[in-house]
Tab-separated table of C-alpha atoms in Angstrom:
chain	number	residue	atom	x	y	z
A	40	UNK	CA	-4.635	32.922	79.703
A	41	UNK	CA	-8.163	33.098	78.605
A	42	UNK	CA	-8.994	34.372	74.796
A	43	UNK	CA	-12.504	35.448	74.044
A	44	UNK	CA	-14.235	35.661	71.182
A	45	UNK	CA	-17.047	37.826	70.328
A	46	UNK	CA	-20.146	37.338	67.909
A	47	UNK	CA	-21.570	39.079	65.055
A	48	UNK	CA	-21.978	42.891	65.374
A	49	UNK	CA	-19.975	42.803	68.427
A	50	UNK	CA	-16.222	43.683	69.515
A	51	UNK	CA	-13.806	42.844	71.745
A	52	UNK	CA	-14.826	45.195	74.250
A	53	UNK	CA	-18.119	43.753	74.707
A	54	UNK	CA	-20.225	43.455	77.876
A	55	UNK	CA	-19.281	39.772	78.325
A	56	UNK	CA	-15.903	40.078	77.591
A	57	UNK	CA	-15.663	43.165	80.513
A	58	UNK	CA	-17.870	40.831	82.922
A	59	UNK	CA	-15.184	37.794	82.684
A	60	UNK	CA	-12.264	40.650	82.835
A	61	UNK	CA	-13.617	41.810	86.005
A	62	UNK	CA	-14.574	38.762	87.891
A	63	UNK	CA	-11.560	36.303	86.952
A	64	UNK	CA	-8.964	39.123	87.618
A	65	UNK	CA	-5.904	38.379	88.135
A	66	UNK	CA	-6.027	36.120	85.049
A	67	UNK	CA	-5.249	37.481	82.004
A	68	UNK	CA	-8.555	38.193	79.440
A	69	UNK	CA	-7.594	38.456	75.663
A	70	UNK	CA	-10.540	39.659	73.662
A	71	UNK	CA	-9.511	40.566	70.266
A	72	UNK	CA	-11.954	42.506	67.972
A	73	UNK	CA	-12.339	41.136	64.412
A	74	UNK	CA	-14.455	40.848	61.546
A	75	UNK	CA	-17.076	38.016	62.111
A	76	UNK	CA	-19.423	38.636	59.344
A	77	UNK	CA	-15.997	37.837	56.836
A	78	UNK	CA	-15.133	34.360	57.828
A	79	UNK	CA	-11.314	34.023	55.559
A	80	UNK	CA	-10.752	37.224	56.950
A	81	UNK	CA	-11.865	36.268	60.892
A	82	UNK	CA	-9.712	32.969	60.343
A	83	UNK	CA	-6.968	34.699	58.838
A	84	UNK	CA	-6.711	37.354	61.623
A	85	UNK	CA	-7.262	35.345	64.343
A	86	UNK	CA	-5.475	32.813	63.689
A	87	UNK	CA	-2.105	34.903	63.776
A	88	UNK	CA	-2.793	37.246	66.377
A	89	UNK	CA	-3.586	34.132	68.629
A	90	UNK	CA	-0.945	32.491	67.513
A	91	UNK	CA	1.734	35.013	68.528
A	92	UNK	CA	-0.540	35.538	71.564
A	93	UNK	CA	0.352	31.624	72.370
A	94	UNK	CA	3.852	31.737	70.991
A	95	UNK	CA	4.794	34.313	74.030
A	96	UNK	CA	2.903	33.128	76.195
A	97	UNK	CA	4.606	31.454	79.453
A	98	UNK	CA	5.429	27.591	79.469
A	99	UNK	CA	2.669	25.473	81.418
A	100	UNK	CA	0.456	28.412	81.331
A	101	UNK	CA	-3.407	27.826	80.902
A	102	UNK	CA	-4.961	28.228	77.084
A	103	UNK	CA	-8.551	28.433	77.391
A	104	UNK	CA	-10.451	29.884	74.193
A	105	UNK	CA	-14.521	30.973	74.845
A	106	UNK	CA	-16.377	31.942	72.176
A	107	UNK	CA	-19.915	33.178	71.951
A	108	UNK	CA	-22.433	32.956	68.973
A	109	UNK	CA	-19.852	33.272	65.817
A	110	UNK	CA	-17.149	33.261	68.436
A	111	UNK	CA	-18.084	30.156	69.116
A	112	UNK	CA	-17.752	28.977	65.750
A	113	UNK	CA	-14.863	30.190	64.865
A	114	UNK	CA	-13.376	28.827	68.513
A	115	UNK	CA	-14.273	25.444	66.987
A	116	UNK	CA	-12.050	25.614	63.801
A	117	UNK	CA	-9.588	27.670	65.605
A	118	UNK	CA	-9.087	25.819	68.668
A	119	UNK	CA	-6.628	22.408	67.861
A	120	UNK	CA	-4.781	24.046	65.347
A	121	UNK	CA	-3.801	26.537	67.315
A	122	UNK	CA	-3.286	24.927	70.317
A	123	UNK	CA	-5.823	25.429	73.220
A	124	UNK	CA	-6.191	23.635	75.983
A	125	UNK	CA	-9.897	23.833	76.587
A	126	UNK	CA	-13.063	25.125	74.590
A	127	UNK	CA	-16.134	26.633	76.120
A	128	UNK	CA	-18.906	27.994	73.308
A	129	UNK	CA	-21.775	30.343	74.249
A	130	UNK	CA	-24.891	29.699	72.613
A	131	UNK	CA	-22.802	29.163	69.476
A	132	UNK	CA	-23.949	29.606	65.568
A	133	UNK	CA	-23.300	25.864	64.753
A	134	UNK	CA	-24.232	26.654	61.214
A	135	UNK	CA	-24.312	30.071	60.648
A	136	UNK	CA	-24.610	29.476	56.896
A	137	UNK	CA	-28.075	28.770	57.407
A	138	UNK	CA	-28.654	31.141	60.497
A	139	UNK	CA	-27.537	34.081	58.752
A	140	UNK	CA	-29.478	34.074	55.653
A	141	UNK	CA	-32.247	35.848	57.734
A	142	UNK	CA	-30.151	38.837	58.420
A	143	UNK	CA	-28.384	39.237	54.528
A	144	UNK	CA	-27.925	42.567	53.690
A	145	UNK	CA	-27.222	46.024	55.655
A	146	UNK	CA	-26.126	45.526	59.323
A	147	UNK	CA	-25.042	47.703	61.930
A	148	UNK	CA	-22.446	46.961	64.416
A	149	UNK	CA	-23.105	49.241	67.348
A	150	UNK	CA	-20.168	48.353	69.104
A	151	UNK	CA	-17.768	49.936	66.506
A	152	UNK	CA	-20.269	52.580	65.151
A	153	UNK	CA	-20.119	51.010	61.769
A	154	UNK	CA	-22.174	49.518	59.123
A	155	UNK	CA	-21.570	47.099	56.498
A	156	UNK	CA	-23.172	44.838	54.106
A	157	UNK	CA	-23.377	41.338	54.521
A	158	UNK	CA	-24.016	39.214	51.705
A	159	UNK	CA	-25.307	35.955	50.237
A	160	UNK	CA	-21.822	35.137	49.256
A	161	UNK	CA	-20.313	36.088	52.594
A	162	UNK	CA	-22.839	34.203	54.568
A	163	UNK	CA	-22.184	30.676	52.194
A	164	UNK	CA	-18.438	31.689	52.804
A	165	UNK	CA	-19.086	30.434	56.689
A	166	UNK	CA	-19.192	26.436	55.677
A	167	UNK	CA	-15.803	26.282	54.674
A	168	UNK	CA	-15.299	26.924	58.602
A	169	UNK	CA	-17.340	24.193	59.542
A	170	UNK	CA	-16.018	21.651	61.951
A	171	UNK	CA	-17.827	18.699	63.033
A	172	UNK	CA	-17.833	17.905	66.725
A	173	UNK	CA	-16.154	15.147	67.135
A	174	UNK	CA	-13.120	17.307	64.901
A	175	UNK	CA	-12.922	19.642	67.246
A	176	UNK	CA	-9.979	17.744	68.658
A	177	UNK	CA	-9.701	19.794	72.570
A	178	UNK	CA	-11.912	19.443	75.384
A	179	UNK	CA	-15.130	21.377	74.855
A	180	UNK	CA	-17.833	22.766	77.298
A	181	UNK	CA	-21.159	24.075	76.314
A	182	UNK	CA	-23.046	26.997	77.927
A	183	UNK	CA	-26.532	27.435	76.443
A	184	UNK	CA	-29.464	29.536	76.967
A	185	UNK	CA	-32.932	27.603	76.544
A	186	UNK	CA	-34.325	30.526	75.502
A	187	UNK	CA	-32.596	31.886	72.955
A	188	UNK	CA	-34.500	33.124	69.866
A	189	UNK	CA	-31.758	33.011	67.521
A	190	UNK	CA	-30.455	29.394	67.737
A	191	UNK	CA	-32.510	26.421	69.163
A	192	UNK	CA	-30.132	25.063	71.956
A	193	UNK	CA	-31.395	21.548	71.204
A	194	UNK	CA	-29.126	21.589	68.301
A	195	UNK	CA	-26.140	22.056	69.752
A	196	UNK	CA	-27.480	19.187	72.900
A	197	UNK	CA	-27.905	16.756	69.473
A	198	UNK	CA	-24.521	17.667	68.214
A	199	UNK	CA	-22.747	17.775	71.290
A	200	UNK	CA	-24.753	15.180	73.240
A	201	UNK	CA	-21.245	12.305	73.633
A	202	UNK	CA	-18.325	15.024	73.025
A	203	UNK	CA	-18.617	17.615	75.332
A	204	UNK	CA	-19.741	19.009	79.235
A	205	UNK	CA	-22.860	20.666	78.652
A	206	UNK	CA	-24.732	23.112	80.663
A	207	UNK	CA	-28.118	24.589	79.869
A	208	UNK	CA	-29.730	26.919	82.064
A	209	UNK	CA	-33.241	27.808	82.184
A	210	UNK	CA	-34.698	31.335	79.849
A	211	UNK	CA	-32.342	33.680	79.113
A	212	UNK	CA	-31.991	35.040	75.262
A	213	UNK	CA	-29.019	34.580	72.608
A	214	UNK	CA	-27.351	37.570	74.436
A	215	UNK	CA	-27.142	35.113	77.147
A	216	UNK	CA	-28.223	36.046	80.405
A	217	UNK	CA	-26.094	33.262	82.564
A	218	UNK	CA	-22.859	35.172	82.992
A	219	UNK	CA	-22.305	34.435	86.736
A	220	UNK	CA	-22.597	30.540	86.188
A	221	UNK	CA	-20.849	31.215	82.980
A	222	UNK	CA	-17.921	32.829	84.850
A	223	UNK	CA	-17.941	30.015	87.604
A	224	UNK	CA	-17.376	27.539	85.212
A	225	UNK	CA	-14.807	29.277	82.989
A	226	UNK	CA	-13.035	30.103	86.339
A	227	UNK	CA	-13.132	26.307	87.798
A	228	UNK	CA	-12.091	24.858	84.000
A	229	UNK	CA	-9.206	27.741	84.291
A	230	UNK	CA	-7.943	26.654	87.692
A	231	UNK	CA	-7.988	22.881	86.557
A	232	UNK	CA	-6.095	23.502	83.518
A	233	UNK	CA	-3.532	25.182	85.699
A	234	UNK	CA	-3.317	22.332	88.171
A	235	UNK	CA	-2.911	19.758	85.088
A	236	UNK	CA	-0.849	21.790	82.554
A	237	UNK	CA	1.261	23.823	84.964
C-alpha cells in the first residue's frame, strides 16, 4: 500500500497522485484529500483515516507514506506513530511556519473550487507539527527539485544530510517536474519493502 499526501491548495486527486496511480498499478494508491492549510485539523483527520486504512490492511503488506510540499510535512509527524514502513517527501515545507507567512490571507484551492482564508494564527499553528529529522523514527527518502522557487532544497540537504537517501535532480519547480524518477524510486523502495516485510 502506498498513501499519498498532497500539499497546500491541492487534493487528493492531484496530478501526482494520478501519475503514481497509473504507473505503479497493480499496487494500491491511497490519496486522501484534507485540509493542509489547518494543521490540528490535517493531523486529526489523517491520522484516523490512515489509521483504519493500516488497521485493515493485510499482514506483511507494504506501508509506504509520500508526501509532497505540506504532505511532506505532515508525512514526517505522521509517519512512526502511525506505523509506516518507509517515508519519501517531495520538495517538502520543512518549516512551513516561516514559508507560509508570504501567502497569509485569501487563497484559492483550484483543485476543490474553493477559497478560504489562511491566517497568521493558522500558519504559527504549523510548529506544533514540527518534527526534527532525526525524530522522524522510519526510513526516509528525499526527492528534491533544485529549482524550486518556493523552498531552497539546500535546506532540506542540511537537515537531512546523515538521516536519509537523498535525491536531487537538476531544474524543475516546487510543482516538481521529476515524476518518472520519482515513480522509479517509489516503485523500487515499494518492491523492497515487500521482499523485507512480506
Amino acid at each position: 500500500m502506498i498513501v499519498y499526501l498532497h500539499g497546500l491548495n491541492s487534493a487528493g486527486t492531484s496530478g501526482k497522485a494520478a501519475v503514481l496511480r497509473e504507473r505503479l498499478a497493480p499496487v494500491e494508491i491511497y490519496s486522501p484529500t484534507y485540509p493542509a492549510q489547518s494543521a490540528a485539523l490535517a493531523v486529526k483527520m489523517l491520522g484516523e483515516e490512515l489509521g483504519r486504512l493500516l488497521q485493515a490492511g493485510l499482514p506483511g503488506e507494504p506501508r509506504l507514506l509520500v508526501g509532497s510540499s505540506m504532505g511532506g510535512f505532515y508525512g514526517a509527524w505522521l509517519a512512526r506513530r502511525l506505523g509506516f514502513d518507509h517515508l519519501v517527501m517531495i520538495n517538502p515545507a520543512l518549516t512551513p511556519w516561516t514559508l507560509l507567512h508570504q501567502v497569509e490571507g485569501w487563497q484559492f484551492n483550484q483543485a476543490l473550487n474553493e477559497r478560504y482564508y489562511l491566517s497568521a494564527t493558522m500558519v504559527a499553528a504549523t510548529r506544533d507539527y514540527a518534527t526534527p529529522p532525526a525524530a522522524v523514527g522510519v526510513a526516509t527518502t528525499l526527492l528534491l527539485d533544485q529549482g524550486d522557487e518556493l523552498i531552497d532544497y539546500r535546506l532540506a540537504v542540511d537537515a537531512y544530510r546523515d538521516v536519509a537517501d537523498i535525491h536531487v535532480f537538476e531544474g524543475g519547480s516546487h510543482t516538481f517536474e521529476h515524476m518518472d524518477e520519482a515513480v522509479e524510486v517509489i516503485g523500487r523502495l515499494h518492491h523492497m519493502l515487500h521482499t523485507v516485510v512480506g
